[in-house]
Amino acid sequence: MLTDRKSGVILHPSSLPGRFGIGSLGAGAYAFVDFLQKAGQQLWQILPLGPTTYGDSPYQSFSAFAGNPSLIDIDRMVKFGLLSEDDLSDEEFSDSFVDFENVQKVKHLLLRKAYKNFKSSGTYETKKEFVTFIKNNDYWLEDYAMFMAIKEIQGGKAWQDWDEGLKRRDEKDLAVVKLDKGDTISFYMFSQFVFFRQWSALKAYSNAHGVQIIGDLPIYVSGDSADAWANPQLFEFDEDLRPTLVAGVPPDAFSETGQLWGNPIYDWEFMQETQFDWWVKRMKANLSIYDYVRVDHFRGFEGYWVVPATEDTAVNGSWVKAPGMQLFKRLQEVLGDLPIIAEDLGVITPEVEELRDGFNLPGMKVLQFAFESDAKNSYLMHHHIRNSVVYTGTHDNDTVLGWYQNLGSNGKRNFENHLVCVQEPHWDMIRYAWSSPSRWALTVVQDLLGLDSAGRMNTPGTSSGNWTWRLLPNRLNDEIADRLLELTQFYDRIATCCEEECDSDQNAD
């Protein structure tokens, strides 16, 4: 997969500048692609795109297949006649953070208006396209739309707390919902149609400008999700359809009590019996919307940490073997070579390495883990291999500047010794990453801007104050683009097309 030296930037669409209090798939996203092209970057890595649930985390979603309606660009809906300026709310939003609750409420009402207008005045061609979208996504779309419609009926409660017939998908009860709430179900399908229509256009623009997109696939799904409700046989549930075991990770550098994620554990035996059909569909869906996929918590495919559902922390858990080798063989049989990055952080055993290397998957080298031990630390650059992706940090790390400011004296001494001359820790770390033997190198936008800990996206083990960071308008200027381009050229991570070809691509758009 990693045949050429490339580099790129991590930025989730929710963090982009834009109206309505959240980034979107609109003008801010297109401008970011333009910035990446100008800076010589060929990779844009994002977080999961699903509709968020608990804690507004992209890693806790109502669906493993759906897109987040809050990321839909309202201005494009005005442009295509589904909304008018008179429809738009006068409510003012902050540019500096995402107010998820308010954003979701306002955008939901606007999408309802757009759906009403679509039904009455949408073109024949667009309505035909909508019908085709429903047909092509029938393996998940109706379950998701019905799940969201019933959630409205049940006052937002988790599906395990719904009325018994709805909880257990009684055919008669579901038939009543389809009859009474058919329009609401269709609305949720319409929202997905709009989302993926806008996403496809953005991805096409990105690819045409030499930028490929790395998506993110969480290993687990949310307990309160259409996936768990529609497919309870896939999970370790008791007779009341509640999880007996939940997911997490043991105590580590991020948390003394581990991380108790709370996601239901898969029934891997059943998945094997069904030839991993659900996983094949999920991976195929991801590869249809991304160029590459980073698989989060890859080590969980070899062995995973399970915690009794009654526990309050992840301390009293245990490791259980997973059929990762059989799963990836099946994925490869059906889908061919897998353009996957393995997030191989945490407790990595020889068995995890064997699974990763057996399918020639690149792993991750996060530089913030490199400097607080000795020269044998595998994250130091002299241990990097070509088939790997090096990061200055990820969404789970502090910014480089914040990290450096809180680094102990030994870590600072090692950092300064390895980087020789430290003047701007964030840019020095980017230079160190770009010089690595790793074929791909990525940084987060916050490091390009030199932000301190206030710019952090997520702090693992905490349940509030995360995911809200936003890029202020016009902060990514020509000076930053030129500086990043210079480093990218110097370390041979620039695109190989000639200027005439790139100019021709730009003119075609």
Coordinates of C-alpha atoms in Angstrom, one line a residue:
M1 CA 0.0 0.0 0.0
L2 CA 2.7 2.5 0.9
T3 CA 4.6 2.7 -2.3
D4 CA 5.5 6.4 -2.3
R5 CA 6.6 8.9 0.3
K6 CA 3.6 11.1 1.2
S7 CA 2.5 13.4 4.0
G8 CA -0.7 14.9 5.2
V9 CA -2.8 16.4 7.9
I10 CA -5.4 15.2 10.4
L11 CA -8.6 17.3 10.7
H12 CA -12.1 16.1 11.3
P13 CA -14.8 17.9 9.3
S14 CA -16.6 19.1 12.5
S15 CA -13.5 21.2 13.3
L16 CA -13.6 23.1 10.0
P17 CA -14.7 26.8 9.9
G18 CA -18.3 27.4 8.8
R19 CA -21.8 28.5 9.7
F20 CA -24.2 26.9 12.1
G21 CA -21.6 26.2 14.8
I22 CA -19.9 23.2 13.3
G23 CA -17.7 22.4 10.3
S24 CA -19.4 20.8 7.4
L25 CA -18.9 19.2 3.9
G26 CA -19.2 22.7 2.4
A27 CA -17.0 25.6 1.5
G28 CA -14.6 25.2 4.5
A29 CA -13.9 21.6 3.5
Y30 CA -13.2 22.6 -0.1
A31 CA -10.9 25.4 1.1
F32 CA -9.0 22.9 3.3
V33 CA -8.4 20.7 0.3
D34 CA -7.1 23.7 -1.6
F35 CA -4.7 24.4 1.3
L36 CA -3.5 20.8 1.3
Q37 CA -2.8 21.0 -2.4
K38 CA -0.9 24.3 -2.0
A39 CA 1.1 22.8 0.8
G40 CA 2.0 19.7 -1.2
Q41 CA 0.0 17.3 1.0
Q42 CA -1.5 14.2 -0.5
L43 CA -3.3 12.8 2.6
W44 CA -6.3 14.1 4.6
Q45 CA -7.1 11.9 7.6
I46 CA -10.4 12.3 9.4
L47 CA -12.2 10.7 12.3
P48 CA -15.3 8.4 11.9
L49 CA -18.1 10.2 10.1
G50 CA -21.1 8.5 11.8
P51 CA -23.9 10.3 13.7
T52 CA -22.6 10.8 17.2
T53 CA -24.3 9.7 20.4
Y54 CA -22.9 9.5 23.9
G55 CA -20.4 12.3 24.7
D56 CA -20.5 13.5 21.1
S57 CA -17.6 11.2 20.3
P58 CA -17.2 10.1 16.7
Y59 CA -16.2 6.7 18.1
Q60 CA -19.7 6.3 19.6
S61 CA -22.3 6.4 16.8
F62 CA -25.9 5.4 16.2
S63 CA -24.7 3.5 13.1
A64 CA -21.6 1.9 11.8
F65 CA -22.8 2.7 8.2
A66 CA -24.6 6.1 8.4
G67 CA -23.2 9.6 8.0
N68 CA -23.6 12.4 10.6
P69 CA -26.4 14.8 9.4
S70 CA -24.8 17.6 11.5
L71 CA -22.0 17.7 8.9
I72 CA -24.4 18.4 6.0
D73 CA -23.7 21.7 4.4
I74 CA -26.8 23.9 4.6
D75 CA -25.5 26.4 2.1
R76 CA -25.4 23.8 -0.6
M77 CA -29.0 22.8 0.2
V78 CA -29.9 26.5 -0.4
K79 CA -27.9 26.5 -3.6
F80 CA -29.8 23.5 -4.9
G81 CA -33.2 24.9 -3.9
L82 CA -34.0 22.6 -1.0
L83 CA -33.9 25.5 1.4
S84 CA -34.2 29.3 1.0
E85 CA -32.4 31.9 3.0
D86 CA -35.7 32.7 4.7
D87 CA -35.7 29.1 6.1
L88 CA -32.4 29.6 7.9
S89 CA -32.2 30.3 11.7
D90 CA -31.1 33.7 12.9
E91 CA -29.4 32.0 15.9
E92 CA -25.8 32.9 16.3
F93 CA -23.2 30.2 16.9
S94 CA -19.6 30.4 18.2
D95 CA -16.8 30.0 15.7
S96 CA -14.4 28.7 18.3
F97 CA -16.1 25.5 19.5
V98 CA -18.8 23.1 18.6
D99 CA -22.0 23.3 20.6
F100 CA -23.2 19.8 19.7
E101 CA -26.7 19.9 21.3
N102 CA -27.7 23.2 19.8
V103 CA -26.2 22.3 16.4
Q104 CA -28.0 19.0 16.2
K105 CA -31.3 20.7 17.1
V106 CA -31.1 23.5 14.6
K107 CA -29.8 21.3 11.7
H108 CA -32.4 18.7 12.4
L109 CA -35.2 21.3 11.9
L110 CA -33.6 22.6 8.7
L111 CA -33.3 19.1 7.3
R112 CA -36.9 18.5 8.1
K113 CA -37.8 21.7 6.0
A114 CA -35.5 20.5 3.2
Y115 CA -37.2 17.1 3.1
K116 CA -40.6 18.7 2.9
N117 CA -39.4 20.9 0.0
F118 CA -37.8 17.9 -1.6
K119 CA -41.1 16.0 -1.6
S120 CA -43.1 18.9 -3.1
S121 CA -40.6 20.3 -5.5
G122 CA -37.6 18.0 -6.0
T123 CA -36.7 17.2 -9.5
Y124 CA -37.5 13.9 -11.1
E125 CA -33.8 13.1 -11.6
T126 CA -33.0 13.7 -7.9
K127 CA -35.9 11.7 -6.7
K128 CA -34.9 8.8 -8.9
E129 CA -31.3 9.1 -7.5
F130 CA -32.8 9.0 -4.0
V131 CA -34.7 5.7 -4.9
T132 CA -31.5 4.2 -6.2
F133 CA -29.6 5.2 -3.1
I134 CA -32.2 3.4 -0.9
K135 CA -31.9 0.3 -3.1
N136 CA -28.1 0.3 -3.0
N137 CA -28.0 0.7 0.8
D138 CA -30.9 -1.5 1.8
Y139 CA -28.7 -3.8 4.0
W140 CA -28.4 -1.0 6.6
L141 CA -30.5 2.0 5.7
E142 CA -34.0 1.0 6.6
D143 CA -32.9 -0.4 10.0
Y144 CA -31.1 2.8 10.7
A145 CA -34.0 5.0 9.7
M146 CA -36.5 3.0 11.6
F147 CA -34.2 2.9 14.7
M148 CA -34.0 6.7 14.6
A149 CA -37.8 7.1 14.1
I150 CA -38.6 4.8 17.0
K151 CA -36.1 6.6 19.1
E152 CA -38.2 9.7 18.6
I153 CA -41.3 7.8 19.6
Q154 CA -39.6 6.5 22.7
G155 CA -38.4 9.9 23.8
G156 CA -34.7 9.3 23.0
K157 CA -34.3 6.3 25.3
A158 CA -31.7 3.6 24.5
W159 CA -33.2 0.8 22.6
Q160 CA -32.8 -1.7 25.4
D161 CA -35.3 0.5 27.3
W162 CA -38.0 0.6 24.6
D163 CA -41.3 -1.0 24.8
E164 CA -40.8 -4.8 24.6
G165 CA -42.2 -5.4 21.1
L166 CA -40.1 -2.6 19.6
K167 CA -37.0 -3.7 21.5
R168 CA -37.3 -7.2 20.2
R169 CA -38.4 -6.2 16.7
D170 CA -41.8 -7.8 16.8
E171 CA -43.1 -7.8 13.2
K172 CA -46.5 -6.5 14.1
D173 CA -45.1 -3.6 16.2
L174 CA -42.6 -2.7 13.4
A175 CA -45.5 -2.8 10.9
V176 CA -47.4 -0.3 13.0
V177 CA -44.3 2.0 13.1
K178 CA -43.9 1.8 9.3
L179 CA -47.6 2.7 8.9
D180 CA -47.7 5.5 11.4
K181 CA -44.2 6.9 11.0
G182 CA -43.4 6.1 7.4
D183 CA -42.7 9.7 6.6
T184 CA -40.3 10.1 9.5
I185 CA -38.5 6.9 8.4
S186 CA -38.2 8.3 4.9
F187 CA -36.9 11.6 6.3
Y188 CA -34.0 9.8 8.0
M189 CA -33.2 8.0 4.7
F190 CA -33.3 11.4 2.9
S191 CA -30.8 12.8 5.4
Q192 CA -28.4 10.0 4.6
F193 CA -29.0 10.5 0.9
V194 CA -28.0 14.2 1.2
F195 CA -25.0 13.4 3.4
F196 CA -23.5 10.9 1.1
R197 CA -24.3 13.0 -2.0
Q198 CA -22.3 15.8 -0.4
W199 CA -19.5 13.5 0.8
S200 CA -19.1 12.0 -2.7
A201 CA -18.7 15.4 -4.2
L202 CA -16.1 16.5 -1.7
K203 CA -14.1 13.3 -2.0
A204 CA -14.2 13.6 -5.8
Y205 CA -12.9 17.2 -5.5
S206 CA -10.2 16.1 -3.1
N207 CA -9.0 13.2 -5.3
A208 CA -9.0 15.5 -8.4
H209 CA -6.7 17.8 -6.5
G210 CA -4.2 15.1 -5.6
V211 CA -5.5 14.5 -2.0
Q212 CA -6.5 11.1 -0.8
I213 CA -8.7 10.6 2.2
I214 CA -7.9 8.3 5.2
G215 CA -11.1 7.3 7.0
D216 CA -11.3 5.8 10.5
L217 CA -13.1 2.6 11.4
P218 CA -13.7 2.0 15.1
I219 CA -13.4 -1.7 16.0
Y220 CA -16.6 -1.6 18.1
V221 CA -20.1 -0.2 17.7
S222 CA -22.1 1.7 20.2
G223 CA -24.5 -0.3 22.4
D224 CA -27.2 2.2 21.6
S225 CA -27.0 1.8 17.8
A226 CA -29.1 0.5 14.9
D227 CA -26.4 -2.1 14.4
A228 CA -26.9 -3.6 17.9
W229 CA -30.7 -3.3 17.8
A230 CA -31.0 -4.9 14.3
N231 CA -28.4 -7.6 14.8
P232 CA -28.4 -8.6 18.5
Q233 CA -27.2 -12.1 17.5
L234 CA -23.8 -10.5 16.7
F235 CA -23.2 -9.5 20.3
E236 CA -22.7 -11.0 23.8
F237 CA -26.2 -10.1 25.1
D238 CA -28.2 -11.7 27.8
E239 CA -31.9 -12.8 27.5
D240 CA -33.0 -9.2 28.2
L241 CA -30.7 -8.0 25.2
R242 CA -28.3 -6.3 27.5
P243 CA -24.5 -6.7 27.3
T244 CA -22.9 -9.1 29.7
L245 CA -19.4 -8.0 28.8
V246 CA -18.2 -4.6 27.6
A247 CA -15.1 -3.3 25.8
G248 CA -12.2 -1.2 27.1
V249 CA -8.5 -1.3 27.6
P250 CA -6.5 -2.0 30.7
P251 CA -4.6 0.7 32.7
D252 CA -2.0 2.4 30.6
A253 CA -0.2 5.7 30.1
F254 CA -3.5 7.5 29.5
S255 CA -5.4 6.2 32.5
E256 CA -4.5 4.5 35.8
T257 CA -7.9 2.7 35.8
G258 CA -7.9 1.9 32.1
Q259 CA -10.6 3.0 29.7
L260 CA -14.1 1.6 30.1
W261 CA -15.6 2.2 26.7
G262 CA -18.8 0.3 27.4
N263 CA -19.3 -1.0 23.9
P264 CA -20.9 -4.5 23.6
I265 CA -18.5 -7.3 22.8
Y266 CA -18.9 -9.3 19.5
D267 CA -20.0 -12.9 19.5
W268 CA -17.0 -13.9 17.4
E269 CA -18.1 -17.5 17.2
F270 CA -21.4 -16.5 15.5
M271 CA -19.5 -14.2 13.2
Q272 CA -17.2 -17.0 12.1
E273 CA -20.2 -19.2 11.4
T274 CA -21.6 -16.6 9.1
Q275 CA -18.3 -16.0 7.3
F276 CA -17.9 -12.6 8.9
D277 CA -20.7 -11.3 6.6
W278 CA -21.4 -8.2 8.7
W279 CA -17.7 -7.3 8.8
V280 CA -17.4 -7.8 5.0
K281 CA -20.3 -5.4 4.5
R282 CA -18.9 -2.9 6.9
M283 CA -15.4 -2.8 5.4
K284 CA -16.8 -2.7 1.9
A285 CA -18.9 0.3 2.8
N286 CA -15.9 2.1 4.3
L287 CA -13.7 1.4 1.3
S288 CA -16.4 2.8 -1.0
I289 CA -16.2 6.3 0.7
Y290 CA -12.5 6.5 1.6
D291 CA -9.3 5.9 -0.2
Y292 CA -7.7 4.2 2.9
V293 CA -9.0 3.2 6.3
R294 CA -7.3 3.4 9.6
V295 CA -8.6 0.6 11.8
D296 CA -8.9 1.8 15.3
H297 CA -7.7 -0.5 18.2
F298 CA -6.3 -3.1 15.7
R299 CA -4.9 -5.2 18.5
G300 CA -8.5 -6.1 19.5
F301 CA -8.6 -8.3 16.4
E302 CA -6.0 -10.6 18.0
G303 CA -7.0 -10.3 21.6
Y304 CA -9.4 -7.9 23.3
W305 CA -10.0 -6.6 26.9
V306 CA -13.4 -7.6 28.2
V307 CA -14.9 -6.2 31.4
P308 CA -18.1 -7.4 33.2
A309 CA -20.9 -5.0 32.4
T310 CA -21.4 -4.4 36.1
E311 CA -17.9 -2.8 36.6
D312 CA -17.3 1.0 37.0
T313 CA -13.8 0.9 35.6
A314 CA -11.8 -1.3 33.2
V315 CA -9.4 -2.6 35.9
N316 CA -11.1 -5.9 36.5
G317 CA -11.0 -7.1 32.9
S318 CA -9.3 -9.9 31.1
W319 CA -7.8 -10.7 27.7
V320 CA -9.7 -12.9 25.3
K321 CA -8.5 -14.2 22.0
A322 CA -10.1 -13.0 18.7
P323 CA -10.2 -14.7 15.3
G324 CA -8.4 -11.8 13.6
M325 CA -6.4 -14.0 11.2
Q326 CA -9.6 -15.7 9.9
L327 CA -11.4 -12.3 9.7
F328 CA -8.7 -10.6 7.6
K329 CA -8.4 -13.7 5.3
R330 CA -12.1 -13.5 4.6
L331 CA -11.9 -9.7 4.0
Q332 CA -9.0 -10.3 1.6
E333 CA -10.9 -13.1 -0.2
V334 CA -13.9 -10.9 -0.9
L335 CA -12.4 -7.4 -1.2
G336 CA -8.8 -8.0 -2.4
D337 CA -5.8 -6.2 -1.1
L338 CA -6.8 -4.1 2.0
P339 CA -5.8 -0.4 2.0
I340 CA -5.7 -0.4 5.8
I341 CA -3.6 1.3 8.4
A342 CA -3.4 -0.7 11.6
E343 CA -3.7 1.4 14.8
D344 CA -1.2 -0.8 16.6
L345 CA -0.8 1.3 19.8
G346 CA -1.1 0.1 23.3
V347 CA -0.2 -3.4 24.6
I348 CA 1.3 -5.0 21.4
T349 CA 2.3 -8.6 21.6
P350 CA 4.2 -10.7 19.0
E351 CA 0.8 -12.2 18.0
V352 CA -0.5 -8.7 17.2
E353 CA 2.6 -8.0 15.1
E354 CA 2.1 -11.3 13.3
L355 CA -1.5 -10.4 12.4
R356 CA -0.4 -7.0 11.2
D357 CA 2.6 -8.2 9.2
G358 CA 0.9 -11.3 7.9
F359 CA -1.4 -9.0 5.8
N360 CA 1.4 -6.5 5.2
L361 CA -0.5 -3.7 6.9
P362 CA 1.4 -0.6 7.9
G363 CA 1.4 0.3 11.6
M364 CA 1.6 3.6 13.4
K365 CA 4.6 5.5 15.0
V366 CA 3.4 8.3 17.3
L367 CA 6.4 10.5 18.1
Q368 CA 5.0 11.8 21.4
F369 CA 5.6 8.3 22.8
A370 CA 9.3 8.3 21.8
F371 CA 11.3 10.4 24.2
E372 CA 10.7 9.3 27.8
S373 CA 12.7 6.1 27.8
D374 CA 15.9 5.0 26.2
A375 CA 17.3 4.5 22.7
K376 CA 15.5 1.2 22.3
N377 CA 12.1 3.0 22.2
S378 CA 10.4 1.7 19.1
Y379 CA 8.8 5.1 18.3
L380 CA 12.2 6.8 17.9
M381 CA 12.9 7.5 14.2
H382 CA 15.9 5.2 14.0
H383 CA 13.6 2.3 14.6
H384 CA 11.0 3.3 12.0
I385 CA 10.4 1.0 9.0
R386 CA 9.2 2.0 5.6
N387 CA 5.9 0.2 5.8
S388 CA 4.6 2.4 8.6
V389 CA 2.9 5.8 9.2
V390 CA 4.5 8.3 11.5
Y391 CA 2.5 10.9 13.4
T392 CA 3.5 13.9 15.4
G393 CA 0.4 13.1 17.5
T394 CA -3.2 12.0 17.0
H395 CA -6.6 13.1 18.1
D396 CA -6.0 11.3 21.4
N397 CA -2.7 13.2 22.2
D398 CA -2.0 16.6 23.5
T399 CA -0.8 19.1 20.9
V400 CA 3.0 18.9 20.4
L401 CA 3.5 22.3 22.1
G402 CA 1.2 21.3 25.0
W403 CA 3.0 18.0 25.3
Y404 CA 6.4 19.6 25.3
Q405 CA 5.4 22.2 27.9
N406 CA 4.4 19.4 30.2
L407 CA 7.3 17.0 29.4
G408 CA 9.6 16.0 32.2
S409 CA 13.2 17.0 32.3
N410 CA 14.5 13.6 31.0
G411 CA 12.0 13.6 28.1
K412 CA 12.9 17.2 27.2
R413 CA 16.6 16.3 27.2
N414 CA 16.0 13.3 24.9
F415 CA 13.8 15.3 22.6
E416 CA 16.3 18.1 22.3
N417 CA 19.2 15.6 21.8
H418 CA 17.3 13.7 19.0
L419 CA 16.1 16.9 17.2
V420 CA 19.5 18.7 17.7
C421 CA 18.1 22.2 17.9
V422 CA 14.7 22.9 19.3
Q423 CA 13.3 26.4 18.5
E424 CA 9.7 25.7 17.8
P425 CA 8.8 22.3 19.2
H426 CA 5.7 21.8 17.0
W427 CA 7.6 22.6 13.7
D428 CA 10.7 20.7 14.9
M429 CA 8.5 17.6 15.5
I430 CA 6.9 18.0 12.1
R431 CA 10.4 18.1 10.5
Y432 CA 11.4 15.0 12.5
A433 CA 8.4 13.2 11.3
W434 CA 8.8 14.3 7.7
S435 CA 12.4 13.1 7.8
S436 CA 11.5 9.6 9.0
P437 CA 12.0 6.4 6.9
S438 CA 8.2 5.8 7.3
R439 CA 6.7 6.3 3.9
W440 CA 3.7 8.3 5.2
A441 CA 3.9 11.1 7.7
L442 CA 1.0 13.0 9.3
T443 CA 0.5 15.9 11.7
V444 CA -2.6 17.5 13.2
V445 CA -3.7 21.0 12.2
Q446 CA -3.2 22.2 15.7
D447 CA 0.6 21.5 15.4
L448 CA 0.8 23.5 12.2
L449 CA -0.7 26.4 14.2
G450 CA 1.5 25.9 17.2
L451 CA -1.4 25.6 19.6
D452 CA -0.9 24.6 23.3
S453 CA -3.1 22.2 25.3
A454 CA -6.2 24.4 24.8
G455 CA -6.2 23.1 21.2
R456 CA -6.4 19.4 22.2
M457 CA -9.2 17.4 20.5
N458 CA -9.7 14.6 23.0
T459 CA -8.4 13.4 26.4
P460 CA -8.9 9.6 26.7
G461 CA -10.6 8.5 29.9
T462 CA -12.7 11.7 30.2
S463 CA -16.3 12.0 29.2
S464 CA -16.8 15.8 28.8
G465 CA -15.1 18.7 27.1
N466 CA -13.9 16.7 24.1
W467 CA -14.4 16.9 20.3
T468 CA -15.4 20.6 20.3
W469 CA -12.2 22.2 19.0
R470 CA -12.6 24.3 15.8
L471 CA -10.2 25.8 13.3
L472 CA -10.8 29.6 13.2
P473 CA -11.3 31.2 9.8
N474 CA -8.2 32.1 7.8
R475 CA -5.8 30.6 10.3
L476 CA -4.3 28.3 7.6
N477 CA -2.6 31.0 5.6
D478 CA -0.1 31.0 2.7
E479 CA 2.9 31.3 5.1
I480 CA 2.0 28.0 6.8
A481 CA 1.3 26.3 3.4
D482 CA 4.7 27.5 2.0
R483 CA 6.6 26.4 5.1
L484 CA 4.9 22.9 5.0
L485 CA 5.5 22.7 1.3
E486 CA 9.2 23.4 1.7
L487 CA 9.6 20.6 4.3
T488 CA 7.6 18.3 2.1
Q489 CA 9.9 18.9 -0.9
F490 CA 13.0 18.7 1.2
Y491 CA 12.1 15.3 2.6
D492 CA 10.9 13.9 -0.8
R493 CA 7.2 13.6 0.2
I494 CA 5.9 15.7 -2.7
A495 CA 3.5 14.5 -5.4
T496 CA 5.3 13.2 -8.5
C497 CA 3.0 14.8 -11.1
C498 CA 4.5 17.6 -13.1
E499 CA 3.3 21.2 -12.6
E500 CA 1.5 21.2 -16.0
E501 CA -0.6 18.1 -15.0
C502 CA -1.5 19.7 -11.6
D503 CA -2.4 23.0 -13.3
S504 CA -4.5 21.1 -15.8
D505 CA -6.4 19.3 -13.0
Q506 CA -7.1 22.5 -11.2
N507 CA -8.3 24.2 -14.4
A508 CA -10.7 21.3 -15.1
D509 CA -12.4 22.0 -11.8

